[in-house]
Amino acid sequence: MSAAADRHRRALELPVVEAAAALVGCTITHGECSGLIVETEAYHETEPACHAFAGLTPRTWPLFEAPGLAYVYRSYGIHALLNVVVEPAGDGAAVLIRALEPLAGIHHMVERRGRTSPTDLCSGPGKLTQALGIGLELNATPLLGGPVALGPPPPGHDAEPVLVAGPRIGITRAIELPWRFCAAGNRNVSRPWPPGLLG
DNA sequence: CATGGGATTGACT
DNA sequence: GTCAATCCCATGC
């Protein structure tokens, strides 16, 4: 078994910031659709941008479960956003999946998204859930052996990806934390990073 | 019980 | 660059 083959399982055992970095290069699969994770963000209960900062509530309880659950919530009344719950039970932490590189089931993604550009299918946290058909009904389902599956890097992607870290997107609190991780040079990220970092 | 604010996107100027 | 759509739920009275 190569190191890449269980990178996703090892990521689930790490503290949330390290887990966010380690999950870049793993895969998300739902039904016939799958994509390579190219962008993530870490959220932890100790900082106010995290939903778990409010404590254990009817909305946030999955964040405090054992690692490996999906946390799916509605954003802006419209979009479903997918997170990977990490850290031991009792600690509220999760990794937001912000962008995927489409790998399989692309014609389903095109149907659901109503767009054909491959870099406009999964290049955002709301886009990728729409493309893969992931809705709120999948909240708190397991990512190992559940309907939405977290998987290892696919063939041809087993090298550790080069990462670019930066501030998280779209939040108003704890904006100083560099807890966003992107696969360097990948065109499927939700937003370009600052000029000059691409080399 | 009323209110306000989003971990966003797409359409438009 | 601006802005509306749309709804769950945390918060405050």
PDB file of C-alpha atoms (C1' of nucleotides) in Angstrom:
ATOM      1  CA  MET A   1       0.000   0.000   0.000  1.00  0.00           C
ATOM      2  CA  SER A   2       1.524   3.288  -1.074  1.00  0.00           C
ATOM      3  CA  ALA A   3       1.542   6.359   1.103  1.00  0.00           C
ATOM      4  CA  ALA A   4      -0.937   8.030  -1.222  1.00  0.00           C
ATOM      5  CA  ALA A   5      -3.440   5.193  -0.918  1.00  0.00           C
ATOM      6  CA  ASP A   6      -4.462   6.145   2.600  1.00  0.00           C
ATOM      7  CA  ARG A   7      -3.685   9.824   2.658  1.00  0.00           C
ATOM      8  CA  HIS A   8      -7.381  10.570   3.224  1.00  0.00           C
ATOM      9  CA  ARG A   9      -7.519   8.294   6.275  1.00  0.00           C
ATOM     10  CA  ARG A  10      -4.386   9.843   7.785  1.00  0.00           C
ATOM     11  CA  ALA A  11      -5.795  13.320   7.130  1.00  0.00           C
ATOM     12  CA  LEU A  12      -8.795  12.508   9.318  1.00  0.00           C
ATOM     13  CA  GLU A  13      -6.478  11.902  12.267  1.00  0.00           C
ATOM     14  CA  LEU A  14      -4.714  15.282  12.047  1.00  0.00           C
ATOM     15  CA  PRO A  15      -5.445  18.624  13.719  1.00  0.00           C
ATOM     16  CA  VAL A  16      -7.771  20.641  11.516  1.00  0.00           C
ATOM     17  CA  VAL A  17      -5.220  22.947   9.865  1.00  0.00           C
ATOM     18  CA  GLU A  18      -2.940  20.045   8.965  1.00  0.00           C
ATOM     19  CA  ALA A  19      -5.977  18.051   7.867  1.00  0.00           C
ATOM     20  CA  ALA A  20      -7.048  20.847   5.531  1.00  0.00           C
ATOM     21  CA  ALA A  21      -3.622  20.780   3.893  1.00  0.00           C
ATOM     22  CA  ALA A  22      -3.526  16.987   3.732  1.00  0.00           C
ATOM     23  CA  LEU A  23      -6.951  16.696   2.097  1.00  0.00           C
ATOM     24  CA  VAL A  24      -5.813  18.634  -0.986  1.00  0.00           C
ATOM     25  CA  GLY A  25      -5.122  15.911  -3.542  1.00  0.00           C
ATOM     26  CA  CYS A  26      -7.697  13.473  -2.128  1.00  0.00           C
ATOM     27  CA  THR A  27     -11.042  12.879  -3.827  1.00  0.00           C
ATOM     28  CA  ILE A  28     -14.749  13.354  -3.202  1.00  0.00           C
ATOM     29  CA  THR A  29     -17.213  10.986  -4.878  1.00  0.00           C
ATOM     30  CA  HIS A  30     -21.005  11.007  -4.977  1.00  0.00           C
ATOM     31  CA  GLY A  31     -22.758   8.557  -7.256  1.00  0.00           C
ATOM     32  CA  GLU A  32     -21.078   8.594 -10.648  1.00  0.00           C
ATOM     33  CA  CYS A  33     -19.384  11.921 -10.022  1.00  0.00           C
ATOM     34  CA  SER A  34     -15.988  12.443  -8.502  1.00  0.00           C
ATOM     35  CA  GLY A  35     -13.470  15.239  -8.218  1.00  0.00           C
ATOM     36  CA  LEU A  36      -9.976  15.940  -6.968  1.00  0.00           C
ATOM     37  CA  ILE A  37      -9.862  18.270  -3.967  1.00  0.00           C
ATOM     38  CA  VAL A  38      -7.875  21.358  -5.005  1.00  0.00           C
ATOM     39  CA  GLU A  39      -8.911  23.894  -2.356  1.00  0.00           C
ATOM     40  CA  THR A  40      -9.801  23.641   1.347  1.00  0.00           C
ATOM     41  CA  GLU A  41     -10.200  25.812   4.428  1.00  0.00           C
ATOM     42  CA  ALA A  42      -9.820  24.917   8.119  1.00  0.00           C
ATOM     43  CA  TYR A  43     -12.364  25.956  10.752  1.00  0.00           C
ATOM     44  CA  HIS A  44     -11.914  25.433  14.487  1.00  0.00           C
ATOM     45  CA  GLU A  45     -14.227  26.093  17.428  1.00  0.00           C
ATOM     46  CA  THR A  46     -11.693  28.412  19.063  1.00  0.00           C
ATOM     47  CA  GLU A  47     -12.005  31.058  16.327  1.00  0.00           C
ATOM     48  CA  PRO A  48     -15.174  33.039  15.569  1.00  0.00           C
ATOM     49  CA  ALA A  49     -15.450  32.266  11.863  1.00  0.00           C
ATOM     50  CA  CYS A  50     -16.255  28.650  12.738  1.00  0.00           C
ATOM     51  CA  HIS A  51     -19.875  27.614  13.247  1.00  0.00           C
ATOM     52  CA  ALA A  52     -18.728  25.555  16.239  1.00  0.00           C
ATOM     53  CA  PHE A  53     -17.648  28.794  17.938  1.00  0.00           C
ATOM     54  CA  ALA A  54     -21.305  29.131  19.003  1.00  0.00           C
ATOM     55  CA  GLY A  55     -21.033  25.808  20.831  1.00  0.00           C
ATOM     56  CA  LEU A  56     -23.121  22.680  20.518  1.00  0.00           C
ATOM     57  CA  THR A  57     -26.436  23.615  18.852  1.00  0.00           C
ATOM     58  CA  PRO A  58     -29.007  21.881  16.607  1.00  0.00           C
ATOM     59  CA  ARG A  59     -27.057  23.231  13.653  1.00  0.00           C
ATOM     60  CA  THR A  60     -23.492  22.561  14.769  1.00  0.00           C
ATOM     61  CA  TRP A  61     -23.670  19.191  16.511  1.00  0.00           C
ATOM     62  CA  PRO A  62     -22.022  17.184  13.685  1.00  0.00           C
ATOM     63  CA  LEU A  63     -18.899  19.316  14.075  1.00  0.00           C
ATOM     64  CA  PHE A  64     -18.398  17.845  17.541  1.00  0.00           C
ATOM     65  CA  GLU A  65     -18.695  14.238  16.428  1.00  0.00           C
ATOM     66  CA  ALA A  66     -15.801  11.890  15.690  1.00  0.00           C
ATOM     67  CA  PRO A  67     -13.765  12.564  12.520  1.00  0.00           C
ATOM     68  CA  GLY A  68     -15.045  11.435   9.144  1.00  0.00           C
ATOM     69  CA  LEU A  69     -18.580  12.816   9.103  1.00  0.00           C
ATOM     70  CA  ALA A  70     -19.896  15.164   6.441  1.00  0.00           C
ATOM     71  CA  TYR A  71     -21.140  18.535   7.709  1.00  0.00           C
ATOM     72  CA  VAL A  72     -23.420  20.023   5.052  1.00  0.00           C
ATOM     73  CA  TYR A  73     -25.143  23.331   5.749  1.00  0.00           C
ATOM     74  CA  ARG A  74     -27.036  25.980   3.804  1.00  0.00           C
ATOM     75  CA  SER A  75     -25.237  29.184   2.990  1.00  0.00           C
ATOM     76  CA  TYR A  76     -26.963  32.424   2.027  1.00  0.00           C
ATOM     77  CA  GLY A  77     -30.255  30.552   1.934  1.00  0.00           C
ATOM     78  CA  ILE A  78     -29.316  28.963  -1.365  1.00  0.00           C
ATOM     79  CA  HIS A  79     -26.144  26.922  -1.450  1.00  0.00           C
ATOM     80  CA  ALA A  80     -25.117  23.702   0.296  1.00  0.00           C
ATOM     81  CA  LEU A  81     -21.522  23.696   1.509  1.00  0.00           C
ATOM     82  CA  LEU A  82     -19.620  20.479   2.247  1.00  0.00           C
ATOM     83  CA  ASN A  83     -17.220  20.057   5.156  1.00  0.00           C
ATOM     84  CA  VAL A  84     -15.163  17.145   6.455  1.00  0.00           C
ATOM     85  CA  VAL A  85     -15.471  16.834  10.248  1.00  0.00           C
ATOM     86  CA  VAL A  86     -12.108  16.255  11.920  1.00  0.00           C
ATOM     87  CA  GLU A  87     -10.517  16.188  15.390  1.00  0.00           C
ATOM     88  CA  PRO A  88     -11.691  13.906  18.215  1.00  0.00           C
ATOM     89  CA  ALA A  89     -15.314  13.781  19.386  1.00  0.00           C
ATOM     90  CA  GLY A  90     -16.012  16.783  21.592  1.00  0.00           C
ATOM     91  CA  ASP A  91     -13.770  19.118  19.584  1.00  0.00           C
ATOM     92  CA  GLY A  92     -15.637  21.215  17.011  1.00  0.00           C
ATOM     93  CA  ALA A  93     -13.585  21.402  13.820  1.00  0.00           C
ATOM     94  CA  ALA A  94     -14.068  20.839  10.109  1.00  0.00           C
ATOM     95  CA  VAL A  95     -12.442  21.320   6.725  1.00  0.00           C
ATOM     96  CA  LEU A  96     -14.516  23.178   4.131  1.00  0.00           C
ATOM     97  CA  ILE A  97     -14.159  21.692   0.649  1.00  0.00           C
ATOM     98  CA  ARG A  98     -13.978  24.785  -1.552  1.00  0.00           C
ATOM     99  CA  ALA A  99     -13.128  23.460  -4.999  1.00  0.00           C
ATOM    100  CA  LEU A 100     -12.654  20.268  -6.990  1.00  0.00           C
ATOM    101  CA  GLU A 101     -11.064  19.365 -10.285  1.00  0.00           C
ATOM    102  CA  PRO A 102     -13.725  17.294 -12.097  1.00  0.00           C
ATOM    103  CA  LEU A 103     -12.596  13.696 -12.666  1.00  0.00           C
ATOM    104  CA  ALA A 104     -15.642  11.559 -13.484  1.00  0.00           C
ATOM    105  CA  GLY A 105     -19.331  11.904 -14.230  1.00  0.00           C
ATOM    106  CA  ILE A 106     -18.692  15.222 -15.906  1.00  0.00           C
ATOM    107  CA  HIS A 107     -21.813  15.078 -18.057  1.00  0.00           C
ATOM    108  CA  HIS A 108     -23.908  14.847 -14.860  1.00  0.00           C
ATOM    109  CA  MET A 109     -22.105  17.903 -13.519  1.00  0.00           C
ATOM    110  CA  VAL A 110     -22.824  19.777 -16.732  1.00  0.00           C
ATOM    111  CA  GLU A 111     -26.515  18.865 -16.462  1.00  0.00           C
ATOM    112  CA  ARG A 112     -26.816  19.961 -12.828  1.00  0.00           C
ATOM    113  CA  ARG A 113     -24.792  23.133 -13.259  1.00  0.00           C
ATOM    114  CA  GLY A 114     -26.147  24.204 -16.611  1.00  0.00           C
ATOM    115  CA  ARG A 115     -22.626  25.109 -17.702  1.00  0.00           C
ATOM    116  CA  THR A 116     -20.063  23.369 -19.808  1.00  0.00           C
ATOM    117  CA  SER A 117     -16.757  25.026 -18.982  1.00  0.00           C
ATOM    118  CA  PRO A 118     -14.800  22.391 -17.023  1.00  0.00           C
ATOM    119  CA  THR A 119     -13.356  25.045 -14.733  1.00  0.00           C
ATOM    120  CA  ASP A 120     -16.842  26.370 -13.932  1.00  0.00           C
ATOM    121  CA  LEU A 121     -18.276  23.075 -12.696  1.00  0.00           C
ATOM    122  CA  CYS A 122     -16.678  22.669  -9.250  1.00  0.00           C
ATOM    123  CA  SER A 123     -14.651  25.876  -8.779  1.00  0.00           C
ATOM    124  CA  GLY A 124     -16.427  27.004  -5.623  1.00  0.00           C
ATOM    125  CA  PRO A 125     -17.960  25.491  -2.481  1.00  0.00           C
ATOM    126  CA  GLY A 126     -21.545  26.005  -3.667  1.00  0.00           C
ATOM    127  CA  LYS A 127     -20.759  24.955  -7.214  1.00  0.00           C
ATOM    128  CA  LEU A 128     -19.219  21.617  -6.319  1.00  0.00           C
ATOM    129  CA  THR A 129     -22.149  20.506  -4.182  1.00  0.00           C
ATOM    130  CA  GLN A 130     -24.511  21.414  -7.000  1.00  0.00           C
ATOM    131  CA  ALA A 131     -22.349  19.617  -9.543  1.00  0.00           C
ATOM    132  CA  LEU A 132     -22.160  16.438  -7.448  1.00  0.00           C
ATOM    133  CA  GLY A 133     -25.765  16.579  -6.283  1.00  0.00           C
ATOM    134  CA  ILE A 134     -24.840  16.938  -2.604  1.00  0.00           C
ATOM    135  CA  GLY A 135     -27.672  18.414  -0.559  1.00  0.00           C
ATOM    136  CA  LEU A 136     -28.529  19.026   3.081  1.00  0.00           C
ATOM    137  CA  GLU A 137     -29.995  15.549   3.396  1.00  0.00           C
ATOM    138  CA  LEU A 138     -26.420  14.254   3.410  1.00  0.00           C
ATOM    139  CA  ASN A 139     -25.494  16.214   6.523  1.00  0.00           C
ATOM    140  CA  ALA A 140     -23.919  14.005   9.207  1.00  0.00           C
ATOM    141  CA  THR A 141     -23.430  11.030   6.894  1.00  0.00           C
ATOM    142  CA  PRO A 142     -20.097   9.163   7.096  1.00  0.00           C
ATOM    143  CA  LEU A 143     -17.465   9.971   4.487  1.00  0.00           C
ATOM    144  CA  LEU A 144     -15.893   6.532   4.767  1.00  0.00           C
ATOM    145  CA  GLY A 145     -18.489   4.038   3.595  1.00  0.00           C
ATOM    146  CA  GLY A 146     -21.287   6.588   3.163  1.00  0.00           C
ATOM    147  CA  PRO A 147     -23.092   8.011   0.136  1.00  0.00           C
ATOM    148  CA  VAL A 148     -20.572  10.821  -0.194  1.00  0.00           C
ATOM    149  CA  ALA A 149     -17.121   9.269  -0.140  1.00  0.00           C
ATOM    150  CA  LEU A 150     -13.768  10.730   0.741  1.00  0.00           C
ATOM    151  CA  GLY A 151     -11.122   8.796  -1.161  1.00  0.00           C
ATOM    152  CA  PRO A 152      -7.375   8.640  -1.742  1.00  0.00           C
ATOM    153  CA  PRO A 153      -5.578  10.413  -4.566  1.00  0.00           C
ATOM    154  CA  PRO A 154      -6.464   8.863  -7.935  1.00  0.00           C
ATOM    155  CA  PRO A 155      -3.923   7.182 -10.238  1.00  0.00           C
ATOM    156  CA  GLY A 156      -1.497   9.726 -11.587  1.00  0.00           C
ATOM    157  CA  HIS A 157      -2.002  12.066  -8.642  1.00  0.00           C
ATOM    158  CA  ASP A 158      -0.123  10.232  -5.908  1.00  0.00           C
ATOM    159  CA  ALA A 159       2.608  12.850  -5.502  1.00  0.00           C
ATOM    160  CA  GLU A 160       2.138  15.299  -2.627  1.00  0.00           C
ATOM    161  CA  PRO A 161       0.680  18.425  -4.252  1.00  0.00           C
ATOM    162  CA  VAL A 162       2.440  21.769  -3.912  1.00  0.00           C
ATOM    163  CA  LEU A 163       0.257  23.999  -1.748  1.00  0.00           C
ATOM    164  CA  VAL A 164      -0.367  27.721  -1.555  1.00  0.00           C
ATOM    165  CA  ALA A 165      -1.721  28.969   1.805  1.00  0.00           C
ATOM    166  CA  GLY A 166      -3.606  32.202   2.307  1.00  0.00           C
ATOM    167  CA  PRO A 167      -6.459  33.849   4.197  1.00  0.00           C
ATOM    168  CA  ARG A 168      -9.907  32.288   4.087  1.00  0.00           C
ATOM    169  CA  ILE A 169     -12.509  33.608   1.667  1.00  0.00           C
ATOM    170  CA  GLY A 170     -15.847  35.229   2.347  1.00  0.00           C
ATOM    171  CA  ILE A 171     -15.657  35.559   6.126  1.00  0.00           C
ATOM    172  CA  THR A 172     -15.671  38.658   8.307  1.00  0.00           C
ATOM    173  CA  ARG A 173     -14.064  37.333  11.467  1.00  0.00           C
ATOM    174  CA  ALA A 174     -10.628  35.825  12.083  1.00  0.00           C
ATOM    175  CA  ILE A 175      -9.657  36.927   8.589  1.00  0.00           C
ATOM    176  CA  GLU A 176      -5.995  36.992   9.592  1.00  0.00           C
ATOM    177  CA  LEU A 177      -5.617  33.217   9.824  1.00  0.00           C
ATOM    178  CA  PRO A 178      -3.914  31.708   6.729  1.00  0.00           C
ATOM    179  CA  TRP A 179      -6.068  28.604   6.809  1.00  0.00           C
ATOM    180  CA  ARG A 180      -6.934  28.306   3.119  1.00  0.00           C
ATOM    181  CA  PHE A 181      -4.989  25.791   1.061  1.00  0.00           C
ATOM    182  CA  CYS A 182      -4.913  25.540  -2.733  1.00  0.00           C
ATOM    183  CA  ALA A 183      -3.156  23.200  -5.115  1.00  0.00           C
ATOM    184  CA  ALA A 184      -0.575  25.510  -6.704  1.00  0.00           C
ATOM    185  CA  GLY A 185      -1.308  26.386 -10.308  1.00  0.00           C
ATOM    186  CA  ASN A 186      -4.622  24.539 -10.461  1.00  0.00           C
ATOM    187  CA  ARG A 187      -7.216  26.372 -12.573  1.00  0.00           C
ATOM    188  CA  ASN A 188     -10.179  24.908 -10.708  1.00  0.00           C
ATOM    189  CA  VAL A 189      -9.730  26.936  -7.513  1.00  0.00           C
ATOM    190  CA  SER A 190     -12.607  29.207  -6.522  1.00  0.00           C
ATOM    191  CA  ARG A 191     -10.549  32.356  -6.743  1.00  0.00           C
ATOM    192  CA  PRO A 192      -7.082  33.147  -7.964  1.00  0.00           C
ATOM    193  CA  TRP A 193      -4.500  33.824  -5.313  1.00  0.00           C
ATOM    194  CA  PRO A 194      -2.639  37.145  -5.242  1.00  0.00           C
ATOM    195  CA  PRO A 195      -0.502  37.856  -8.321  1.00  0.00           C
ATOM    196  CA  GLY A 196       3.138  36.931  -8.054  1.00  0.00           C
ATOM    197  CA  LEU A 197       2.638  33.634  -6.274  1.00  0.00           C
ATOM    198  CA  LEU A 198       2.373  31.599  -9.435  1.00  0.00           C
ATOM    199  CA  GLY A 199       5.985  31.996 -10.536  1.00  0.00           C
TER     200      GLY A 199
ATOM    201  C1'  DC B   1     -41.517  35.600  18.751  1.00  0.00           C
ATOM    202  C1'  DA B   2     -38.868  38.972  15.482  1.00  0.00           C
ATOM    203  C1'  DT B   3     -34.819  39.951  13.467  1.00  0.00           C
ATOM    204  C1'  DG B   4     -30.400  39.858  11.101  1.00  0.00           C
ATOM    205  C1'  DG B   5     -26.647  37.896   9.022  1.00  0.00           C
ATOM    206  C1'  DG B   6     -24.118  34.900   6.332  1.00  0.00           C
ATOM    207  C1'  DA B   7     -17.827  29.756   4.888  1.00  0.00           C
ATOM    208  C1'  DT B   8     -22.028  32.222  -2.352  1.00  0.00           C
ATOM    209  C1'  DT B   9     -23.264  32.657  -6.935  1.00  0.00           C
ATOM    210  C1'  DG B  10     -24.842  34.648 -11.188  1.00  0.00           C
ATOM    211  C1'  DA B  11     -26.564  38.511 -13.556  1.00  0.00           C
ATOM    212  C1'  DC B  12     -25.879  43.009 -14.538  1.00  0.00           C
ATOM    213  C1'  DT B  13     -23.539  48.143 -15.000  1.00  0.00           C
TER     214       DT B  13
ATOM    215  C1'  DG C   1     -17.291  46.978  -9.849  1.00  0.00           C
ATOM    216  C1'  DT C   2     -22.634  46.269  -7.616  1.00  0.00           C
ATOM    217  C1'  DC C   3     -26.534  43.613  -6.022  1.00  0.00           C
ATOM    218  C1'  DA C   4     -30.502  40.386  -5.202  1.00  0.00           C
ATOM    219  C1'  DA C   5     -31.928  35.670  -4.300  1.00  0.00           C
ATOM    220  C1'  DT C   6     -33.468  32.911  -0.277  1.00  0.00           C
ATOM    221  C1'  DC C   7     -33.586  30.233   4.309  1.00  0.00           C
ATOM    222  C1'  DC C   8     -31.699  28.313   8.497  1.00  0.00           C
ATOM    223  C1'  DC C   9     -30.815  29.380  12.903  1.00  0.00           C
ATOM    224  C1'  DA C  10     -28.410  32.142  16.621  1.00  0.00           C
ATOM    225  C1'  DT C  11     -29.435  35.869  19.158  1.00  0.00           C
ATOM    226  C1'  DG C  12     -32.072  39.225  21.681  1.00  0.00           C
ATOM    227  C1'  DC C  13     -36.220  41.144  23.440  1.00  0.00           C
TER     228       DC C  13
END
